[in-house]
Each structure stands twice: as C-alpha cells, then as structure tokens.
C-alpha cells in the first residue's frame, strides 16, 4: 500500500474543495487570458491559446489538501510551469530583477504566494486536463496550477493572473484575523508537514480535519460538474 505524507488520509474520488465553495465556480471567459503584473516591463495578457506553443507535459500525482485528505493518482496534463516561465515570463522581466515569489490569482480572486524555487520544480504544471478530460469548472477551468509537493492551497484554480515579485509580497498575505488564524506556510511542503505559518503541522491536524465535513457540505452546494 502506498505510504501517504504525515497526517494525510486517502479519500475516494477527488472532492471539489476550497474557500469560495457555497458559490458556483467562476464562468470561463470566451478567450481566457493569464495577466502578468508586478516586476515586468509592462502589464500584459497572455492568451491561453498561446500556451499551445509549449510542449505538452503529463504527470500522475497525489493531491494533498492541508485539512488532511489526499486524492491519489490524478493524471494532469498541460504544460510544465518552468517552461511557461522561461518562455513567457522571463523575457518580460524588468532588467536586473531577481524574482523571489510569484502570486497566483484565480478568477474567484483566491490567491496563493509561492516561492520561485517551488514554482519551478519539475513536477509543477499548468493543467488544462484531468484524467484525460478538459478541466471542469469544479477543478479549476480553464487552467490551474498543480504543485503536487505542496498542500493544495498552493494549486490555484481558474488561474487568471500571475504577479511577479522581487520580495515577499506582504500586501498579498492574509490580513484579516480569521484568515491569519489559518495562514498557510510559505513553502507548504507536504512531506515536511508545513501546514501552517506558525503552528507545527502535527499540532494543527485535528483543527484542520474538523473542517473537512463542513467544507465538503458547502462545496457540494456550489458544485457544477460532479
Ligand atoms: N481559485 C481557487 N483555487 C484554489 C482554491 C480556491 O478556493 N479557489 N482552493 C484551494 C484548496 S484549499 C484546495 S485543497 C484545492 C482543491 O482543489 P479541487 O477543488 O480541485 O479539489 O484548490 C486550491 N486552489
Ligand atoms: Mo485545501
């Protein structure tokens, strides 16, 4: 039997999960784009259709939510994020910029902040297909980030904007008290159990686990495709 990372338990299937769940997922624009902002020469928009110039890449990976569920053996396909970054982001950087972090934002305005070294890992993909089917709206249509070595909150669904940062983007981190209480870890590596910014992963497990049932209930209310 497969050994899962510490504190994770297998779930059947792949639940729709996240933080804007009682609402349906955002509609997919007719000609979807990924906007680039931050330390770039000028703000620009990349059409998703332009990603087809990159080599296709497929990974099979488990998906680990910080609350403790793991969906196993998901087959994602799309393009490697590192390829995307070299071809579409690096040429747009302001000269002399050292990039440290990237902010990923979804059409539902949910964001994640990822260190560049984690985003460029070999298994990080911009996925537009899951298990051989076009990504549905529950799982992040039209395109999502998938970073399998990090907790799910890093894998932004409905990706529509990438902000390039040369320092920690403090303005993008959790501000409200409630959000700070469940503030994610800056690296969020599942095998290191980096669940939370300040509380040890092992200690916070039961608190997070208690969120699974209510979140899944809410999530089924906003679900469209499952
Ligand atoms: N845009 C967006 N991305 C998101 C979320 C979200 O609410 N909105 N939730 C995150 C969390 S906490 C998890 S566990 C996964 C869930 O992905 P799934 O709904 O495909 O299972 O998406 C992540 N990415
Ligand atoms: Mo999650």
PDB file of C-alpha atoms and ligand atoms in Angstrom:
ATOM      1  CA  UNK A   1       0.000   0.000   0.000  1.00  0.00           C
ATOM      2  CA  UNK A   2       1.140   3.470  -0.838  1.00  0.00           C
ATOM      3  CA  UNK A   3       2.579   5.461   2.057  1.00  0.00           C
ATOM      4  CA  UNK A   4       0.989   8.895   2.313  1.00  0.00           C
ATOM      5  CA  UNK A   5       2.680  12.010   3.739  1.00  0.00           C
ATOM      6  CA  UNK A   6       2.368  12.508   7.522  1.00  0.00           C
ATOM      7  CA  UNK A   7      -1.165  13.170   8.747  1.00  0.00           C
ATOM      8  CA  UNK A   8      -2.854  12.540   5.375  1.00  0.00           C
ATOM      9  CA  UNK A   9      -5.683  10.080   4.703  1.00  0.00           C
ATOM     10  CA  UNK A  10      -6.896   8.844   1.357  1.00  0.00           C
ATOM     11  CA  UNK A  11     -10.325   9.927   0.098  1.00  0.00           C
ATOM     12  CA  UNK A  12     -12.359   8.305  -2.629  1.00  0.00           C
ATOM     13  CA  UNK A  13     -12.559  10.380  -5.772  1.00  0.00           C
ATOM     14  CA  UNK A  14     -11.490  13.990  -5.906  1.00  0.00           C
ATOM     15  CA  UNK A  15     -13.711  16.402  -3.961  1.00  0.00           C
ATOM     16  CA  UNK A  16     -14.291  19.966  -5.063  1.00  0.00           C
ATOM     17  CA  UNK A  17     -12.703  21.951  -2.256  1.00  0.00           C
ATOM     18  CA  UNK A  18     -11.641  25.492  -1.435  1.00  0.00           C
ATOM     19  CA  UNK A  19     -12.680  28.744   0.108  1.00  0.00           C
ATOM     20  CA  UNK A  20     -15.496  30.161  -2.060  1.00  0.00           C
ATOM     21  CA  UNK A  21     -17.469  26.987  -2.049  1.00  0.00           C
ATOM     22  CA  UNK A  22     -21.061  27.864  -1.474  1.00  0.00           C
ATOM     23  CA  UNK A  23     -20.855  29.720  -4.781  1.00  0.00           C
ATOM     24  CA  UNK A  24     -20.509  28.074  -8.158  1.00  0.00           C
ATOM     25  CA  UNK A  25     -17.105  28.326  -9.789  1.00  0.00           C
ATOM     26  CA  UNK A  26     -16.465  31.455 -11.864  1.00  0.00           C
ATOM     27  CA  UNK A  27     -17.564  31.257 -15.506  1.00  0.00           C
ATOM     28  CA  UNK A  28     -14.841  30.632 -18.060  1.00  0.00           C
ATOM     29  CA  UNK A  29     -14.240  33.676 -20.281  1.00  0.00           C
ATOM     30  CA  UNK A  30     -14.612  33.196 -24.028  1.00  0.00           C
ATOM     31  CA  UNK A  31     -10.961  33.915 -24.780  1.00  0.00           C
ATOM     32  CA  UNK A  32      -9.238  33.251 -21.444  1.00  0.00           C
ATOM     33  CA  UNK A  33      -6.002  35.021 -20.586  1.00  0.00           C
ATOM     34  CA  UNK A  34      -3.343  34.947 -17.917  1.00  0.00           C
ATOM     35  CA  UNK A  35      -2.390  38.513 -16.987  1.00  0.00           C
ATOM     36  CA  UNK A  36       1.189  39.275 -15.963  1.00  0.00           C
ATOM     37  CA  UNK A  37       1.873  42.030 -13.455  1.00  0.00           C
ATOM     38  CA  UNK A  38       4.466  43.123 -10.892  1.00  0.00           C
ATOM     39  CA  UNK A  39       8.164  43.251 -11.794  1.00  0.00           C
ATOM     40  CA  UNK A  40       7.550  43.097 -15.530  1.00  0.00           C
ATOM     41  CA  UNK A  41       8.302  45.834 -18.060  1.00  0.00           C
ATOM     42  CA  UNK A  42       4.622  46.283 -18.680  1.00  0.00           C
ATOM     43  CA  UNK A  43       1.458  44.561 -17.671  1.00  0.00           C
ATOM     44  CA  UNK A  44       0.464  42.154 -20.366  1.00  0.00           C
ATOM     45  CA  UNK A  45      -2.039  39.423 -21.098  1.00  0.00           C
ATOM     46  CA  UNK A  46      -1.266  36.032 -22.492  1.00  0.00           C
ATOM     47  CA  UNK A  47      -3.978  34.162 -24.291  1.00  0.00           C
ATOM     48  CA  UNK A  48      -4.354  30.613 -23.052  1.00  0.00           C
ATOM     49  CA  UNK A  49      -4.399  29.560 -26.678  1.00  0.00           C
ATOM     50  CA  UNK A  50      -0.749  30.723 -26.912  1.00  0.00           C
ATOM     51  CA  UNK A  51       0.303  28.045 -24.424  1.00  0.00           C
ATOM     52  CA  UNK A  52      -0.084  25.510 -27.205  1.00  0.00           C
ATOM     53  CA  UNK A  53       3.360  26.554 -28.477  1.00  0.00           C
ATOM     54  CA  UNK A  54       4.884  24.809 -25.432  1.00  0.00           C
ATOM     55  CA  UNK A  55       5.481  21.047 -25.240  1.00  0.00           C
ATOM     56  CA  UNK A  56       2.635  19.151 -23.570  1.00  0.00           C
ATOM     57  CA  UNK A  57       3.525  17.519 -20.296  1.00  0.00           C
ATOM     58  CA  UNK A  58       1.708  14.934 -18.193  1.00  0.00           C
ATOM     59  CA  UNK A  59       2.164  13.993 -14.554  1.00  0.00           C
ATOM     60  CA  UNK A  60       0.476  11.459 -12.304  1.00  0.00           C
ATOM     61  CA  UNK A  61       0.412  12.683  -8.727  1.00  0.00           C
ATOM     62  CA  UNK A  62      -1.447  12.596  -5.444  1.00  0.00           C
ATOM     63  CA  UNK A  63      -3.213  15.775  -4.338  1.00  0.00           C
ATOM     64  CA  UNK A  64      -2.964  16.712  -0.675  1.00  0.00           C
ATOM     65  CA  UNK A  65      -5.302  19.195   0.990  1.00  0.00           C
ATOM     66  CA  UNK A  66      -3.982  20.815   4.151  1.00  0.00           C
ATOM     67  CA  UNK A  67      -7.103  19.639   6.003  1.00  0.00           C
ATOM     68  CA  UNK A  68      -5.811  16.085   5.673  1.00  0.00           C
ATOM     69  CA  UNK A  69      -7.442  14.419   2.674  1.00  0.00           C
ATOM     70  CA  UNK A  70      -5.428  13.028  -0.191  1.00  0.00           C
ATOM     71  CA  UNK A  71      -6.770  12.148  -3.639  1.00  0.00           C
ATOM     72  CA  UNK A  72      -4.471   9.600  -5.240  1.00  0.00           C
ATOM     73  CA  UNK A  73      -3.143   9.064  -8.749  1.00  0.00           C
ATOM     74  CA  UNK A  74      -4.590  12.036 -10.566  1.00  0.00           C
ATOM     75  CA  UNK A  75      -3.387  12.374 -14.141  1.00  0.00           C
ATOM     76  CA  UNK A  76      -2.857  16.025 -15.016  1.00  0.00           C
ATOM     77  CA  UNK A  77      -1.851  17.288 -18.379  1.00  0.00           C
ATOM     78  CA  UNK A  78      -0.864  20.708 -19.629  1.00  0.00           C
ATOM     79  CA  UNK A  79       2.492  22.441 -19.772  1.00  0.00           C
ATOM     80  CA  UNK A  80       5.355  22.485 -17.308  1.00  0.00           C
ATOM     81  CA  UNK A  81       5.235  25.696 -15.315  1.00  0.00           C
ATOM     82  CA  UNK A  82       9.033  26.042 -15.670  1.00  0.00           C
ATOM     83  CA  UNK A  83       8.692  26.028 -19.479  1.00  0.00           C
ATOM     84  CA  UNK A  84       5.947  28.621 -19.294  1.00  0.00           C
ATOM     85  CA  UNK A  85       8.068  30.786 -17.022  1.00  0.00           C
ATOM     86  CA  UNK A  86      11.153  30.687 -19.286  1.00  0.00           C
ATOM     87  CA  UNK A  87       9.246  31.389 -22.466  1.00  0.00           C
ATOM     88  CA  UNK A  88       6.563  33.831 -21.366  1.00  0.00           C
ATOM     89  CA  UNK A  89       7.664  35.448 -18.097  1.00  0.00           C
ATOM     90  CA  UNK A  90      11.468  35.756 -18.106  1.00  0.00           C
ATOM     91  CA  UNK A  91      11.631  37.810 -21.323  1.00  0.00           C
ATOM     92  CA  UNK A  92       9.160  40.287 -19.809  1.00  0.00           C
ATOM     93  CA  UNK A  93      11.120  40.957 -16.598  1.00  0.00           C
ATOM     94  CA  UNK A  94      12.479  44.381 -15.832  1.00  0.00           C
ATOM     95  CA  UNK A  95      16.248  44.218 -16.394  1.00  0.00           C
ATOM     96  CA  UNK A  96      18.168  43.379 -13.220  1.00  0.00           C
ATOM     97  CA  UNK A  97      15.169  41.928 -11.379  1.00  0.00           C
ATOM     98  CA  UNK A  98      15.733  38.994  -9.048  1.00  0.00           C
ATOM     99  CA  UNK A  99      12.424  37.197  -8.738  1.00  0.00           C
ATOM    100  CA  UNK A 100      11.724  35.616  -5.348  1.00  0.00           C
ATOM    101  CA  UNK A 101       7.972  34.957  -5.265  1.00  0.00           C
ATOM    102  CA  UNK A 102       5.009  34.605  -7.577  1.00  0.00           C
ATOM    103  CA  UNK A 103       1.420  35.403  -6.714  1.00  0.00           C
ATOM    104  CA  UNK A 104      -1.154  33.234  -8.467  1.00  0.00           C
ATOM    105  CA  UNK A 105      -4.694  34.553  -8.630  1.00  0.00           C
ATOM    106  CA  UNK A 106      -7.852  32.773  -9.738  1.00  0.00           C
ATOM    107  CA  UNK A 107     -10.985  34.187 -11.344  1.00  0.00           C
ATOM    108  CA  UNK A 108     -12.629  33.853  -7.910  1.00  0.00           C
ATOM    109  CA  UNK A 109      -9.881  36.176  -6.529  1.00  0.00           C
ATOM    110  CA  UNK A 110      -8.410  33.412  -4.358  1.00  0.00           C
ATOM    111  CA  UNK A 111      -4.625  33.743  -4.376  1.00  0.00           C
ATOM    112  CA  UNK A 112      -1.509  31.869  -3.384  1.00  0.00           C
ATOM    113  CA  UNK A 113       2.034  33.139  -2.875  1.00  0.00           C
ATOM    114  CA  UNK A 114       4.732  30.690  -3.959  1.00  0.00           C
ATOM    115  CA  UNK A 115       8.495  30.959  -3.718  1.00  0.00           C
ATOM    116  CA  UNK A 116      10.024  30.886  -7.176  1.00  0.00           C
ATOM    117  CA  UNK A 117      12.115  27.785  -6.409  1.00  0.00           C
ATOM    118  CA  UNK A 118       8.961  25.830  -5.515  1.00  0.00           C
ATOM    119  CA  UNK A 119       7.051  27.060  -8.561  1.00  0.00           C
ATOM    120  CA  UNK A 120       9.901  25.985 -10.865  1.00  0.00           C
ATOM    121  CA  UNK A 121      10.028  22.409  -9.528  1.00  0.00           C
ATOM    122  CA  UNK A 122       9.955  19.793 -12.255  1.00  0.00           C
ATOM    123  CA  UNK A 123       6.502  18.458 -11.415  1.00  0.00           C
ATOM    124  CA  UNK A 124       4.642  21.784 -11.309  1.00  0.00           C
ATOM    125  CA  UNK A 125       2.224  22.113 -14.221  1.00  0.00           C
ATOM    126  CA  UNK A 126      -0.332  24.497 -15.626  1.00  0.00           C
ATOM    127  CA  UNK A 127      -3.004  21.899 -16.210  1.00  0.00           C
ATOM    128  CA  UNK A 128      -5.938  22.112 -18.588  1.00  0.00           C
ATOM    129  CA  UNK A 129      -6.807  18.432 -18.432  1.00  0.00           C
ATOM    130  CA  UNK A 130      -7.517  15.997 -15.609  1.00  0.00           C
ATOM    131  CA  UNK A 131      -7.653  12.245 -16.245  1.00  0.00           C
ATOM    132  CA  UNK A 132      -7.873  12.777 -19.990  1.00  0.00           C
ATOM    133  CA  UNK A 133     -10.779  15.243 -19.865  1.00  0.00           C
ATOM    134  CA  UNK A 134     -10.751  19.027 -20.179  1.00  0.00           C
ATOM    135  CA  UNK A 135     -10.584  20.516 -16.705  1.00  0.00           C
ATOM    136  CA  UNK A 136     -14.120  21.107 -15.448  1.00  0.00           C
ATOM    137  CA  UNK A 137     -15.170  24.159 -13.501  1.00  0.00           C
ATOM    138  CA  UNK A 138     -15.182  22.333 -10.161  1.00  0.00           C
ATOM    139  CA  UNK A 139     -11.493  21.576 -10.512  1.00  0.00           C
ATOM    140  CA  UNK A 140     -10.296  24.850 -11.956  1.00  0.00           C
ATOM    141  CA  UNK A 141     -11.334  25.505 -15.563  1.00  0.00           C
ATOM    142  CA  UNK A 142      -9.953  26.745 -17.794  1.00  0.00           C
ATOM    143  CA  UNK A 143      -6.481  26.205 -16.338  1.00  0.00           C
ATOM    144  CA  UNK A 144      -4.992  25.698 -12.895  1.00  0.00           C
ATOM    145  CA  UNK A 145      -1.649  25.375 -11.255  1.00  0.00           C
ATOM    146  CA  UNK A 146      -0.797  21.932  -9.887  1.00  0.00           C
ATOM    147  CA  UNK A 147       2.103  21.777  -7.442  1.00  0.00           C
ATOM    148  CA  UNK A 148       1.959  18.230  -6.074  1.00  0.00           C
ATOM    149  CA  UNK A 149       4.677  18.526  -3.428  1.00  0.00           C
ATOM    150  CA  UNK A 150       2.827  21.405  -1.756  1.00  0.00           C
ATOM    151  CA  UNK A 151      -0.521  21.460   0.028  1.00  0.00           C
ATOM    152  CA  UNK A 152      -3.494  22.065  -2.241  1.00  0.00           C
ATOM    153  CA  UNK A 153      -3.892  25.719  -1.282  1.00  0.00           C
ATOM    154  CA  UNK A 154      -0.893  26.473  -3.482  1.00  0.00           C
ATOM    155  CA  UNK A 155      -2.543  24.929  -6.558  1.00  0.00           C
ATOM    156  CA  UNK A 156      -4.625  27.905  -7.661  1.00  0.00           C
ATOM    157  CA  UNK A 157      -7.675  27.047  -9.748  1.00  0.00           C
ATOM    158  CA  UNK A 158      -9.124  29.205 -12.556  1.00  0.00           C
ATOM    159  CA  UNK A 159      -5.745  30.903 -12.953  1.00  0.00           C
ATOM    160  CA  UNK A 160      -6.063  34.367 -14.481  1.00  0.00           C
ATOM    161  CA  UNK A 161      -3.157  36.410 -13.109  1.00  0.00           C
ATOM    162  CA  UNK A 162       0.475  35.961 -12.119  1.00  0.00           C
ATOM    163  CA  UNK A 163       2.179  38.746 -10.193  1.00  0.00           C
ATOM    164  CA  UNK A 164       5.966  38.625 -10.355  1.00  0.00           C
ATOM    165  CA  UNK A 165       7.634  39.738  -7.113  1.00  0.00           C
ATOM    166  CA  UNK A 166      11.200  40.594  -6.142  1.00  0.00           C
ATOM    167  CA  UNK A 167      10.425  40.334  -2.434  1.00  0.00           C
ATOM    168  CA  UNK A 168       7.796  38.756  -0.228  1.00  0.00           C
ATOM    169  CA  UNK A 169       4.525  40.394  -1.345  1.00  0.00           C
ATOM    170  CA  UNK A 170       3.299  41.307   2.128  1.00  0.00           C
ATOM    171  CA  UNK A 171       0.193  43.001   0.691  1.00  0.00           C
ATOM    172  CA  UNK A 172      -0.901  39.620  -0.667  1.00  0.00           C
ATOM    173  CA  UNK A 173      -0.658  37.705   2.593  1.00  0.00           C
ATOM    174  CA  UNK A 174      -3.636  37.148   4.857  1.00  0.00           C
ATOM    175  CA  UNK A 175      -4.777  40.367   6.518  1.00  0.00           C
ATOM    176  CA  UNK A 176      -7.975  39.595   8.378  1.00  0.00           C
ATOM    177  CA  UNK A 177      -7.817  37.902  11.763  1.00  0.00           C
ATOM    178  CA  UNK A 178      -9.687  34.808  10.637  1.00  0.00           C
ATOM    179  CA  UNK A 179      -7.503  34.363   7.573  1.00  0.00           C
ATOM    180  CA  UNK A 180      -4.389  34.838   9.674  1.00  0.00           C
ATOM    181  CA  UNK A 181      -5.566  32.126  12.052  1.00  0.00           C
ATOM    182  CA  UNK A 182      -5.309  29.607   9.220  1.00  0.00           C
ATOM    183  CA  UNK A 183      -2.401  31.271   7.474  1.00  0.00           C
ATOM    184  CA  UNK A 184      -0.577  28.835   5.259  1.00  0.00           C
ATOM    185  CA  UNK A 185       3.110  28.043   5.400  1.00  0.00           C
ATOM    186  CA  UNK A 186       5.322  29.906   2.933  1.00  0.00           C
ATOM    187  CA  UNK A 187       6.584  26.613   1.448  1.00  0.00           C
ATOM    188  CA  UNK A 188       3.751  24.214   2.365  1.00  0.00           C
ATOM    189  CA  UNK A 189       5.752  21.063   1.568  1.00  0.00           C
ATOM    190  CA  UNK A 190       3.564  18.066   2.376  1.00  0.00           C
ATOM    191  CA  UNK A 191       6.406  15.694   3.255  1.00  0.00           C
ATOM    192  CA  UNK A 192       7.653  18.260   5.788  1.00  0.00           C
ATOM    193  CA  UNK A 193       4.119  18.749   7.073  1.00  0.00           C
ATOM    194  CA  UNK A 194       4.394  22.518   6.635  1.00  0.00           C
ATOM    195  CA  UNK A 195       0.683  23.115   7.128  1.00  0.00           C
ATOM    196  CA  UNK A 196       0.674  26.440   8.895  1.00  0.00           C
ATOM    197  CA  UNK A 197       2.777  29.596   9.136  1.00  0.00           C
ATOM    198  CA  UNK A 198       3.288  29.444  12.893  1.00  0.00           C
ATOM    199  CA  UNK A 199       1.815  26.247  14.328  1.00  0.00           C
ATOM    200  CA  UNK A 200       3.528  22.858  13.948  1.00  0.00           C
ATOM    201  CA  UNK A 201       1.804  20.641  11.391  1.00  0.00           C
ATOM    202  CA  UNK A 202       1.207  17.778  13.821  1.00  0.00           C
ATOM    203  CA  UNK A 203      -0.475  20.047  16.353  1.00  0.00           C
ATOM    204  CA  UNK A 204      -2.849  21.668  13.929  1.00  0.00           C
ATOM    205  CA  UNK A 205      -4.005  18.415  12.275  1.00  0.00           C
ATOM    206  CA  UNK A 206      -7.174  17.913  14.375  1.00  0.00           C
ATOM    207  CA  UNK A 207      -8.275  21.505  13.874  1.00  0.00           C
ATOM    208  CA  UNK A 208      -7.970  21.244  10.110  1.00  0.00           C
ATOM    209  CA  UNK A 209      -9.509  17.780   9.999  1.00  0.00           C
ATOM    210  CA  UNK A 210     -12.641  19.151  11.661  1.00  0.00           C
ATOM    211  CA  UNK A 211     -13.062  21.484   8.687  1.00  0.00           C
ATOM    212  CA  UNK A 212     -13.359  18.701   6.124  1.00  0.00           C
ATOM    213  CA  UNK A 213     -17.012  17.795   6.664  1.00  0.00           C
ATOM    214  CA  UNK A 214     -18.483  21.283   6.717  1.00  0.00           C
ATOM    215  CA  UNK A 215     -16.312  22.325   3.785  1.00  0.00           C
ATOM    216  CA  UNK A 216     -17.375  19.337   1.714  1.00  0.00           C
ATOM    217  CA  UNK A 217     -21.005  20.069   2.503  1.00  0.00           C
ATOM    218  CA  UNK A 218     -20.656  23.686   1.371  1.00  0.00           C
ATOM    219  CA  UNK A 219     -18.675  22.641  -1.630  1.00  0.00           C
ATOM    220  CA  UNK A 220     -21.359  20.278  -2.882  1.00  0.00           C
ATOM    221  CA  UNK A 221     -23.801  23.222  -2.860  1.00  0.00           C
ATOM    222  CA  UNK A 222     -21.702  25.206  -5.322  1.00  0.00           C
ATOM    223  CA  UNK A 223     -20.642  22.226  -7.411  1.00  0.00           C
ATOM    224  CA  UNK A 224     -21.499  22.127 -11.091  1.00  0.00           C
ATOM    225  CA  UNK A 225     -19.832  19.178 -12.701  1.00  0.00           C
ATOM    226  CA  UNK A 226     -19.709  16.469 -10.070  1.00  0.00           C
TER     227      UNK A 226
HETATM  228  N1  LIG B   1      -9.065  29.674  -7.276  1.00  0.00           N
HETATM  229  C1  LIG B   1      -9.037  28.824  -6.232  1.00  0.00           C
HETATM  230  N2  LIG B   1      -8.035  27.936  -6.163  1.00  0.00           N
HETATM  231  C2  LIG B   1      -7.982  27.064  -5.145  1.00  0.00           C
HETATM  232  C3  LIG B   1      -8.925  27.101  -4.093  1.00  0.00           C
HETATM  233  C4  LIG B   1      -9.979  28.053  -4.193  1.00  0.00           C
HETATM  234  O1  LIG B   1     -10.883  28.141  -3.357  1.00  0.00           O
HETATM  235  N3  LIG B   1     -10.011  28.895  -5.293  1.00  0.00           N
HETATM  236  N4  LIG B   1      -8.836  26.216  -3.040  1.00  0.00           N
HETATM  237  C5  LIG B   1      -7.528  25.560  -2.827  1.00  0.00           C
HETATM  238  C6  LIG B   1      -7.609  24.425  -1.928  1.00  0.00           C
HETATM  239  S1  LIG B   1      -7.620  24.738  -0.263  1.00  0.00           S
HETATM  240  C7  LIG B   1      -7.567  23.134  -2.380  1.00  0.00           C
HETATM  241  S2  LIG B   1      -7.454  21.817  -1.348  1.00  0.00           S
HETATM  242  C8  LIG B   1      -7.637  22.842  -3.829  1.00  0.00           C
HETATM  243  C9  LIG B   1      -8.839  21.992  -4.119  1.00  0.00           C
HETATM  244  O2  LIG B   1      -8.867  21.631  -5.469  1.00  0.00           O
HETATM  245  P1  LIG B   1     -10.112  20.811  -6.032  1.00  0.00           P
HETATM  246  O3  LIG B   1     -11.355  21.618  -5.789  1.00  0.00           O
HETATM  247  O4  LIG B   1      -9.803  20.596  -7.478  1.00  0.00           O
HETATM  248  O5  LIG B   1     -10.156  19.540  -5.249  1.00  0.00           O
HETATM  249  O6  LIG B   1      -7.696  24.012  -4.628  1.00  0.00           O
HETATM  250  C10 LIG B   1      -6.941  25.099  -4.153  1.00  0.00           C
HETATM  251  N5  LIG B   1      -6.985  26.145  -5.131  1.00  0.00           N
HETATM  252 MO1  LIG B   2      -7.117  22.691   0.799  1.00  0.00          MO
END
